[in-house]
Every structure is written in C-alpha cells, then in structure tokens.
CSV table of C-alpha atoms in Angstrom, one decimal:
chain,number,residue,atom,x,y,z
A,1,UNK,CA,-10.3,-7.4,0.9
A,2,UNK,CA,-6.6,-7.7,1.6
A,3,UNK,CA,-6.0,-9.5,-1.7
A,4,UNK,CA,-7.6,-6.4,-3.4
A,5,UNK,CA,-5.8,-3.6,-1.4
A,6,UNK,CA,-2.4,-5.7,-2.2
A,7,UNK,CA,-3.2,-5.7,-6.0
A,8,UNK,CA,-4.6,-1.9,-6.1
A,9,UNK,CA,-1.3,-0.6,-4.0
A,10,UNK,CA,1.1,-2.9,-6.3
A,11,UNK,CA,-0.7,-1.4,-9.5
A,12,UNK,CA,-0.8,2.2,-8.4
A,13,UNK,CA,3.0,2.1,-8.1
A,14,UNK,CA,3.1,0.6,-11.7
A,15,UNK,CA,5.0,-2.6,-10.2
A,16,UNK,CA,4.8,-6.2,-11.5
A,17,UNK,CA,4.2,-8.9,-8.9
A,18,UNK,CA,7.8,-10.1,-9.5
A,19,UNK,CA,9.1,-6.4,-8.6
A,20,UNK,CA,6.8,-6.7,-5.5
A,21,UNK,CA,8.1,-10.1,-4.4
A,22,UNK,CA,11.6,-9.2,-4.8
A,23,UNK,CA,11.0,-6.0,-2.4
A,24,UNK,CA,9.3,-8.2,0.2
A,25,UNK,CA,12.0,-11.0,-0.3
A,26,UNK,CA,9.2,-13.7,-1.3
A,27,UNK,CA,8.5,-15.5,-4.5
A,28,UNK,CA,6.3,-14.2,-7.3
A,29,UNK,CA,3.8,-17.1,-6.8
A,30,UNK,CA,3.3,-15.8,-3.2
A,31,UNK,CA,2.2,-12.4,-4.4
A,32,UNK,CA,0.0,-14.0,-6.8
A,33,UNK,CA,-1.7,-16.2,-4.3
A,34,UNK,CA,-2.4,-13.3,-2.2
A,35,UNK,CA,-3.8,-11.3,-4.9
A,36,UNK,CA,-6.0,-14.2,-5.8
A,37,UNK,CA,-7.1,-14.7,-2.4
A,38,UNK,CA,-5.8,-18.4,-2.4
A,39,UNK,CA,-3.8,-17.4,0.8
A,40,UNK,CA,-3.4,-14.7,3.3
A,41,UNK,CA,-0.2,-13.0,4.3
A,42,UNK,CA,1.3,-13.8,7.7
A,43,UNK,CA,1.0,-11.4,10.5
A,44,UNK,CA,4.5,-10.6,10.0
A,45,UNK,CA,4.3,-10.4,6.2
A,46,UNK,CA,1.4,-8.1,6.8
A,47,UNK,CA,3.6,-5.7,8.8
A,48,UNK,CA,6.2,-6.0,6.2
A,49,UNK,CA,3.5,-5.0,3.4
A,50,UNK,CA,2.2,-2.2,5.5
A,51,UNK,CA,5.7,-0.8,5.7
A,52,UNK,CA,6.6,-1.4,2.0
A,53,UNK,CA,3.6,0.5,0.8
A,54,UNK,CA,3.6,2.8,3.8
A,55,UNK,CA,-0.1,2.3,4.8
A,56,UNK,CA,-1.5,1.0,8.0
A,57,UNK,CA,-2.4,-2.6,8.5
A,58,UNK,CA,-5.9,-1.6,9.0
A,59,UNK,CA,-6.0,-0.3,5.8
A,60,UNK,CA,-4.7,-3.5,4.1
A,61,UNK,CA,-7.4,-5.4,6.1
A,62,UNK,CA,-10.3,-3.3,5.1
A,63,UNK,CA,-10.7,-1.7,8.6
A,64,UNK,CA,-9.8,1.6,7.6
A,65,UNK,CA,-10.4,3.4,4.1
A,66,UNK,CA,-8.4,6.2,4.9
A,67,UNK,CA,-4.8,6.6,3.4
A,68,UNK,CA,-2.3,8.5,5.5
A,69,UNK,CA,0.9,10.2,4.5
A,70,UNK,CA,3.7,10.0,6.8
A,71,UNK,CA,5.2,13.6,6.8
A,72,UNK,CA,7.6,13.1,9.5
A,73,UNK,CA,10.9,14.6,8.7
A,74,UNK,CA,9.5,17.0,6.4
A,75,UNK,CA,9.6,20.9,7.0
A,76,UNK,CA,6.4,22.7,7.9
A,77,UNK,CA,6.6,24.4,4.2
A,78,UNK,CA,7.0,20.6,2.5
A,79,UNK,CA,3.9,19.7,4.5
A,80,UNK,CA,2.0,22.9,3.2
A,81,UNK,CA,3.0,22.0,-0.3
A,82,UNK,CA,1.8,18.4,0.0
A,83,UNK,CA,-1.5,19.8,1.5
A,84,UNK,CA,-1.9,22.1,-1.5
A,85,UNK,CA,-1.2,19.0,-4.0
A,86,UNK,CA,-3.9,17.0,-2.3
A,87,UNK,CA,-6.3,19.8,-2.1
A,88,UNK,CA,-5.8,20.5,-5.8
A,89,UNK,CA,-6.3,16.8,-6.7
A,90,UNK,CA,-9.4,16.8,-4.6
A,91,UNK,CA,-11.0,19.8,-6.2
A,92,UNK,CA,-10.2,18.9,-9.8
C-alpha cells in the first residue's frame, strides 16, 4: 500500500523519482525500491515523506483514505475559498 501511495503522490505533483529523491535527500534507486515494493521506508523516512507530501503517516500506510489539507496560517476568507474550490471539484 505505501508503495502505491508514494507513487500516486509523486505523480500527482508531476515529479520524477529523481526530483523526489533530491527533495528527500535519498537516491533515485531508493525511491524506485519503495515504489516497486522491494523495500519499505524507515520510520524516520516515513515521517519525512508525510511532511514532504503534507499527508498523514496513516494515509501513507493505507490506514486512512482521507486526504487532509493543512490550512493553518490562512485567513477565514482563504479557507472559505479553498472549501468552495473543493466543493466545485466534487460536484462537477
């Protein structure tokens, strides 16, 4: 499950494995191994992946299917705008 989530999150951001590896300070081969389910990220790297993609570790592990958006630091007006965008996308 984690391999699929990493790949989906990376592709959703139009990133290459090389770009993700660079952002995390690991090799491209390491990212490839995760995505192909040859190895699992360490606990420390799991946390780093969650922070990088702004998702929960539970989401990466497949324990939570909901994606949450961190809106801390935004004004109420900005949060309302984001809610409207999400509603528009869900009701297309």
